[in-house]
Short mmCIF file of C-alpha atoms and ligand atoms in Angstrom, two decimals:
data_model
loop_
_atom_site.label_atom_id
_atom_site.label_comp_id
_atom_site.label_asym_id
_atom_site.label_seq_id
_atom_site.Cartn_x
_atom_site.Cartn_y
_atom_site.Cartn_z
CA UNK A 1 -10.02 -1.85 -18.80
CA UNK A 2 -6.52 0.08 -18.66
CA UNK A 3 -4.95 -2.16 -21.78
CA UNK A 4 -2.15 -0.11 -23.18
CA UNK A 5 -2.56 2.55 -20.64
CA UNK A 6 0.36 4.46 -19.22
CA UNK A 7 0.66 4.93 -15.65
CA UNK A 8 3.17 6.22 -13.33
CA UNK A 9 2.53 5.72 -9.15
CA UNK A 10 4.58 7.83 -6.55
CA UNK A 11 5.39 5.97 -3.60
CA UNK A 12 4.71 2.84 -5.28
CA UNK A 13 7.56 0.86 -3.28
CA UNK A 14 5.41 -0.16 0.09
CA UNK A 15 1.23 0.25 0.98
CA UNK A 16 -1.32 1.86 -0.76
CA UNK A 17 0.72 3.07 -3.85
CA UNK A 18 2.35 -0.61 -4.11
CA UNK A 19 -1.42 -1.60 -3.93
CA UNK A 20 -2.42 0.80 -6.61
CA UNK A 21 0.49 0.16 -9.26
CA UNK A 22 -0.27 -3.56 -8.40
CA UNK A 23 -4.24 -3.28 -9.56
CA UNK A 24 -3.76 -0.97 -12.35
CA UNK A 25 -0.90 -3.31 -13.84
CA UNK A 26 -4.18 -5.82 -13.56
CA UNK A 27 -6.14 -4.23 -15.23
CA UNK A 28 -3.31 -3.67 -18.46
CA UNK A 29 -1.69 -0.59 -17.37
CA UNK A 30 2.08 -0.35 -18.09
CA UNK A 31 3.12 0.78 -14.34
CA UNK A 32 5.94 3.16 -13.46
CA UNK A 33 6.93 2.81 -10.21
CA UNK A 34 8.46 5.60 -8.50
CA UNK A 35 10.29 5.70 -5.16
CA UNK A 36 12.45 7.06 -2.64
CA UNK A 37 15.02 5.30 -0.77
CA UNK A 38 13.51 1.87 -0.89
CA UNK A 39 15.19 0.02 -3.93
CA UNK A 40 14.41 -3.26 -3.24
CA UNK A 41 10.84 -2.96 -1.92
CA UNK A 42 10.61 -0.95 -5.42
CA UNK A 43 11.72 -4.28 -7.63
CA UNK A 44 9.54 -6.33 -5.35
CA UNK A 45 6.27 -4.29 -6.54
CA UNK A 46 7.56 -5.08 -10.08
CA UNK A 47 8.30 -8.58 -9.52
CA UNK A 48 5.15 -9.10 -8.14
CA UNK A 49 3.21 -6.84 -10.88
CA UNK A 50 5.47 -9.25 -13.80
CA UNK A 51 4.67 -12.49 -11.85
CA UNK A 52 0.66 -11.89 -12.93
CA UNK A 53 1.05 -11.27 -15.97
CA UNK A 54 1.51 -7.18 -16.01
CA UNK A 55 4.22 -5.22 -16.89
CA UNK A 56 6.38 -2.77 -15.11
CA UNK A 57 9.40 -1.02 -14.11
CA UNK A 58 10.97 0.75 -10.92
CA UNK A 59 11.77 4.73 -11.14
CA UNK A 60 13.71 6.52 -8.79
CA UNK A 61 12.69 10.28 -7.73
CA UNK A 62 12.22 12.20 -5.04
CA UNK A 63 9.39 14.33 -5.59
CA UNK A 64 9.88 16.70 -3.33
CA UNK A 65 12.69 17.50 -5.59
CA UNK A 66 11.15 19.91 -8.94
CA UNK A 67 13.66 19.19 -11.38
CA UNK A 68 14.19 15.72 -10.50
CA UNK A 69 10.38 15.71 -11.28
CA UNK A 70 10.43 16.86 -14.43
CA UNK A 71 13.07 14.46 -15.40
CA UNK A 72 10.94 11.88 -14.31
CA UNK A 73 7.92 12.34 -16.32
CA UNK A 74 10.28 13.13 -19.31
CA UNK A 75 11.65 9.74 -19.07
CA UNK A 76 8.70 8.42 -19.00
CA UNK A 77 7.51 10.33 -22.20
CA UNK A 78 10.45 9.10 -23.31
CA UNK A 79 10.19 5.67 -22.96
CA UNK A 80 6.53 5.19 -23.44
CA UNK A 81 5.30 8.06 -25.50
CA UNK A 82 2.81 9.16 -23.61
CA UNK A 83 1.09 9.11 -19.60
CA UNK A 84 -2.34 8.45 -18.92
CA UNK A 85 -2.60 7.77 -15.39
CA UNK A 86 -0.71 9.62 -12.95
CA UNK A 87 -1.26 8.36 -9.01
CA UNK A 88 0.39 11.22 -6.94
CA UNK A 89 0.71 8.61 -3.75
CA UNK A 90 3.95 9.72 -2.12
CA UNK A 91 3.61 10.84 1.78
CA UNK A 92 5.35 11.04 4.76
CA UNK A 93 4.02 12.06 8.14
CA UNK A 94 6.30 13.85 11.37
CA UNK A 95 3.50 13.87 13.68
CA UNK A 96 3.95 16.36 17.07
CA UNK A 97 1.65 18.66 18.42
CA UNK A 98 1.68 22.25 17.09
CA UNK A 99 3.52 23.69 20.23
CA UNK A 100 6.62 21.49 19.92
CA UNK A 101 6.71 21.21 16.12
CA UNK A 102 10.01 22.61 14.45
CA UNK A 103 10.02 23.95 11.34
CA UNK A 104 11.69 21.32 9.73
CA UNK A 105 8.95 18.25 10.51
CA UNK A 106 6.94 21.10 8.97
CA UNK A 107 8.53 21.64 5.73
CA UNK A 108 9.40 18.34 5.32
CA UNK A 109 5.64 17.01 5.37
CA UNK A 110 4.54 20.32 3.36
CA UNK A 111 7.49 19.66 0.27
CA UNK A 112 6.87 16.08 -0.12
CA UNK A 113 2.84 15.72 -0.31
CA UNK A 114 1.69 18.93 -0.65
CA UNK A 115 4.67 20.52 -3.10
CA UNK A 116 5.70 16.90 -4.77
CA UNK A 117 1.96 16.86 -6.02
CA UNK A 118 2.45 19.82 -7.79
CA UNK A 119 5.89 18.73 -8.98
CA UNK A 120 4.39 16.23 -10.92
CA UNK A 121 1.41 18.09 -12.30
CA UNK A 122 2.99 20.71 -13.28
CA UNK A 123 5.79 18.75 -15.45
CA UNK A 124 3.10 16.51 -16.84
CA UNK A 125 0.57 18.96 -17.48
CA UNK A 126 2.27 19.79 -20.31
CA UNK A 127 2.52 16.44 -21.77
CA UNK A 128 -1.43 16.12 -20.78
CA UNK A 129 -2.53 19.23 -22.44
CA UNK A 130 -1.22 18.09 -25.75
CA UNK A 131 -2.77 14.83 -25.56
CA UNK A 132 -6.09 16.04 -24.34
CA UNK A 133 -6.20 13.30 -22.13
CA UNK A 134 -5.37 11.96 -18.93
CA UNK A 135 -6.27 10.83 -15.26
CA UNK A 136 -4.81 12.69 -12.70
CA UNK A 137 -5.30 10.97 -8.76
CA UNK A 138 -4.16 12.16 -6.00
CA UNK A 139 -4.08 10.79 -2.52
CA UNK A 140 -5.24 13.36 0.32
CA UNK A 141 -6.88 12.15 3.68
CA UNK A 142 -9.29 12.24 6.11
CA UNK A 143 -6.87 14.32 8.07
CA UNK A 144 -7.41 16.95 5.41
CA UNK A 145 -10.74 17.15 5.98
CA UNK A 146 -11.28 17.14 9.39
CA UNK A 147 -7.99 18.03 10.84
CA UNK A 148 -6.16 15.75 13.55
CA UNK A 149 -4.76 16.36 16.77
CA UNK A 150 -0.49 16.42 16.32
CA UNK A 151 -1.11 16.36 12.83
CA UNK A 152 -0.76 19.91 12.60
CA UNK A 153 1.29 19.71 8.92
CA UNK A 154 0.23 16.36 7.67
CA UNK A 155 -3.39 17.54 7.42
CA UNK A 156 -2.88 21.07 6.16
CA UNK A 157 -0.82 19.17 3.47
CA UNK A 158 -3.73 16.98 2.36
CA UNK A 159 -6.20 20.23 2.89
CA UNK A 160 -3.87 21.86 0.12
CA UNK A 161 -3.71 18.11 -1.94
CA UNK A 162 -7.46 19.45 -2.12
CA UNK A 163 -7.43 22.67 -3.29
CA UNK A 164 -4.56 21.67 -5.41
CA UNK A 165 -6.91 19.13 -6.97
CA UNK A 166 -9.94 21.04 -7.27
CA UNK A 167 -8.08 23.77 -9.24
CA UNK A 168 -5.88 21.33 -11.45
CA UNK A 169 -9.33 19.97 -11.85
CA UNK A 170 -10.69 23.08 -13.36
CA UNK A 171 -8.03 24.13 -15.37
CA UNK A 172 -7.29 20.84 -16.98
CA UNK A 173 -10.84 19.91 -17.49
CA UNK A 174 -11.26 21.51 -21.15
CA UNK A 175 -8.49 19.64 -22.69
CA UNK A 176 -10.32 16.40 -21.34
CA UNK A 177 -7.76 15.86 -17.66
CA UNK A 178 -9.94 14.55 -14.98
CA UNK A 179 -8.33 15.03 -11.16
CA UNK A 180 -9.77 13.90 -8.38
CA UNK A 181 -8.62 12.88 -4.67
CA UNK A 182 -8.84 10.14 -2.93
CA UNK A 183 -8.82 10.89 1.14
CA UNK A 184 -8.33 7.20 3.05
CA UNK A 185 -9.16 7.14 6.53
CA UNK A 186 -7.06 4.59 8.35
CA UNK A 187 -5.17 2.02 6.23
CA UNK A 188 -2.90 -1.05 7.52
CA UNK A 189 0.75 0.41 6.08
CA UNK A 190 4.09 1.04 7.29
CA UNK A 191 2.49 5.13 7.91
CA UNK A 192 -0.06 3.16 11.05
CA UNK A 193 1.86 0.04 11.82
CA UNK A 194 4.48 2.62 14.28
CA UNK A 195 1.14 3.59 15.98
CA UNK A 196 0.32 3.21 19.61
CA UNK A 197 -1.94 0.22 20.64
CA UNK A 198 -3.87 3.63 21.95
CA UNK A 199 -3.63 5.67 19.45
CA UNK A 200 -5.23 2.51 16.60
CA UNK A 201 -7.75 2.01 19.44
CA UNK A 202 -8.77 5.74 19.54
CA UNK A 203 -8.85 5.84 15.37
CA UNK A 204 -10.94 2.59 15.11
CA UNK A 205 -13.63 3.68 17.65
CA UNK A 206 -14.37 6.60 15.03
CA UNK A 207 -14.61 4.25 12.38
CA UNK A 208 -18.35 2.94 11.91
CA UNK A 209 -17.75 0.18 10.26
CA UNK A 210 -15.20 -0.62 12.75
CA UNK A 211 -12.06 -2.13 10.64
CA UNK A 212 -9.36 -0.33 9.15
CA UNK A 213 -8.76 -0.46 5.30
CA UNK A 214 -6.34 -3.20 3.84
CA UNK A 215 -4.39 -0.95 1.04
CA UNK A 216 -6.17 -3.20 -1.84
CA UNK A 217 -9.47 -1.18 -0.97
CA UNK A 218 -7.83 1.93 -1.58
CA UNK A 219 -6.45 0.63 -4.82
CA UNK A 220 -9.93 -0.10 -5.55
CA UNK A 221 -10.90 3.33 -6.04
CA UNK A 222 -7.99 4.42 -7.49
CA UNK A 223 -8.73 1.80 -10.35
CA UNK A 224 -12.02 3.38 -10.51
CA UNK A 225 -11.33 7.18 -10.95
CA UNK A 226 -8.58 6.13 -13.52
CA UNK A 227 -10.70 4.19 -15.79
CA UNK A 228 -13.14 5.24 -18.32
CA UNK A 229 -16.17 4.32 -15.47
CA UNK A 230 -15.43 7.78 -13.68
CA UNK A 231 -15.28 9.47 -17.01
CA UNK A 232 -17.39 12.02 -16.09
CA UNK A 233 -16.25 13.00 -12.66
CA UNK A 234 -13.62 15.26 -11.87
CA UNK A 235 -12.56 18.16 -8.97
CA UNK A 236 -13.74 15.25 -6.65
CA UNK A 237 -12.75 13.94 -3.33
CA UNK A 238 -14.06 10.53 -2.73
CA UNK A 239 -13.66 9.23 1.32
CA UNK A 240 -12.37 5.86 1.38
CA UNK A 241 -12.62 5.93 5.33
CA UNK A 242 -15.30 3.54 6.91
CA UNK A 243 -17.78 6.08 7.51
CA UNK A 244 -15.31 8.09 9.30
CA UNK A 245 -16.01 11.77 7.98
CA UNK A 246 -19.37 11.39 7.43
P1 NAP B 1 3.88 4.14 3.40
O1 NAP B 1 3.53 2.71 3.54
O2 NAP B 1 4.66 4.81 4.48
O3 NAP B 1 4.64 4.35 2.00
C1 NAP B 1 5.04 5.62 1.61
C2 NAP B 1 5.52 5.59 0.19
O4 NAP B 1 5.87 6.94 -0.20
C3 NAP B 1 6.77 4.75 -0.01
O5 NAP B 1 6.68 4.10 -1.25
C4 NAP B 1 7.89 5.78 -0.02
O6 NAP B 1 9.02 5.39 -0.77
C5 NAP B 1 7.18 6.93 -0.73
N1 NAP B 1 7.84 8.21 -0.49
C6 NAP B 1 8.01 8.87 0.67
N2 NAP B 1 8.67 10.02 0.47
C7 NAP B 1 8.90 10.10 -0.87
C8 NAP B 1 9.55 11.04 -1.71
N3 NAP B 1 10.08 12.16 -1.20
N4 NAP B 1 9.63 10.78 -3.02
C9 NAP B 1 9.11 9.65 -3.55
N5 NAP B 1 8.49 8.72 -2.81
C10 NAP B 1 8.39 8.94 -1.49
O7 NAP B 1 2.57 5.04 3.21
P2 NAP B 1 1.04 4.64 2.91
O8 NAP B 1 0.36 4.41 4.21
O9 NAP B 1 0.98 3.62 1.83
O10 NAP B 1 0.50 6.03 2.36
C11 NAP B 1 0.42 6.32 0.98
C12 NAP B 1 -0.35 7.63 0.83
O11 NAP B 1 -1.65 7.50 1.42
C13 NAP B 1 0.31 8.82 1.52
O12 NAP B 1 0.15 9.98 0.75
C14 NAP B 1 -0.47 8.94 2.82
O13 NAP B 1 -0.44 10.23 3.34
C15 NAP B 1 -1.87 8.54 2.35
N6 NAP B 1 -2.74 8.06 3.43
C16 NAP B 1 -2.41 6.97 4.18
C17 NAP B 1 -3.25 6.57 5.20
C18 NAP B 1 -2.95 5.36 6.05
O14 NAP B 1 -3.72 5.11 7.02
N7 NAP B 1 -1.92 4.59 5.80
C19 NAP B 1 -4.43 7.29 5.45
C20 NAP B 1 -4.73 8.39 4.67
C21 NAP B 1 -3.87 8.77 3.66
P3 NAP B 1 10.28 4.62 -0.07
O15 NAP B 1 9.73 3.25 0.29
O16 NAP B 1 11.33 4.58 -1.10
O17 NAP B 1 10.61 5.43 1.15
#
């Protein structure tokens, strides 16, 4: 489905971004896999990715760092010649209600999923354009649609992975880029395991089909809106969330 394809995933170390590089690598994709601080975690994704049969390699970057962005994708033009597939993954959350919030828990959420999705595109919109091809996907939530109580920066960041997505979407669109979002509701990672037992209680009562998402279900999708299936979608956000914006 992805034979030959190049891909690189943010975040790709732990979760729903290991979970994605893991099913794209799967399906044929050569898999990038970037990270921050977690080396090891990093080379385990690979390991794993090698140890079926795919093929892979760990890449360092902070993306909430612009010029350490652009190196990135230029290594990977580099090394590979080309990207097809780029999974903009890489989140953090610093949760607090809006009263007590400093600045800082603000910018910090803000530069590294709102401004590191744009670090990417932007450096590898340039390599895209010239190709006239390529699958942009990247990961909002359903925090960013509906908002969330003490989640005051982490869901205006995924409201802006949205419009960031829907205007990528329309500028790339000629040259043949497709971007979409994905927005997950509530997915068993590292992000929900430090939780409350009250506050997992409170998310899975919204949920209608009453379960939270194991990260392979958002990799699903992902898989879906890079292939040649969702050729002819793009601008989209598709809820991966149990029913929980509808
Ligand atoms: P996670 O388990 O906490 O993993 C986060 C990943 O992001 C790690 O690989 C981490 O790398 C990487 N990362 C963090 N800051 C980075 C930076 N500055 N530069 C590069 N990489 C960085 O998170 P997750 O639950 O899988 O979430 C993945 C994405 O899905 C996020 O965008 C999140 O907002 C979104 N999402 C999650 C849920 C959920 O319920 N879990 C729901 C909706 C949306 P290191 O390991 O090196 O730190």
């Amino acid at each position: 489905m992805l034979t030959d394809k190049i891909a690189l995933v943010t975040g790709a170390s732990r979760g729903i971004g290991r979970a994605a590089a893991k099913k794209l690598a799967e399906h044929g994709a050569y898999v990038y896999v970037n990270y921050l601080g977690s080396e090891a975690a990093a080379q385990e994704t690979v390991a794993e990715i090698i140890q079926n049969g795919g093929r892979a390699e760990t890449l360092q970057c902070n993306v909430a760092d612009f010029a350490a962005c652009g190196e990135m994708i230029a290594s990977v033009i580099k090394k590979s010649g080309r990207l097809d597939i780029l999974v903009n993954n890489a989140g953090i959350t610093k949760d607090g209600l809006l009263m007590k919030m400093s600045e800082e828990d603000y910018d910090q959420v803000m530069d590294i999923n709102l401004k590191g999705t744009f670090h990417t595109i932007r450096h590898a919109s340039r390599y895209l354009l010239k190709q006239r091809s390529g699958k942009i996907i990247n990961m909002t939530s359903v925090s960013g649609i509906l908002g969330n109580a003490g989640q005051s920066n982490y869901s205006a960041s995924k409201a802006g992975v949205i419009g960031l997505t829907k205007s990528a979407a329309r500028e790339l669109a000629s040259r043949g880029i497709c971007v979409n979002a994905v927005a997950p509701g509530y997915v068993t990672t590292d992000m929900t395991s430090v939780l409350s037992d009250q506050v997992k209680a409170q998310m899975l009562s919204q949920i209608p089909l009453g379960r939270a998402a194991s990260p392979e279900e958002i990799a699903n999708v992902v898989l879906f809106l890079a292939s040649e299936q969702s050729a002819y979608m793009t601008g989209q956000v598709l809820s991966v969330d149990g029913g929980m914006s509808m």
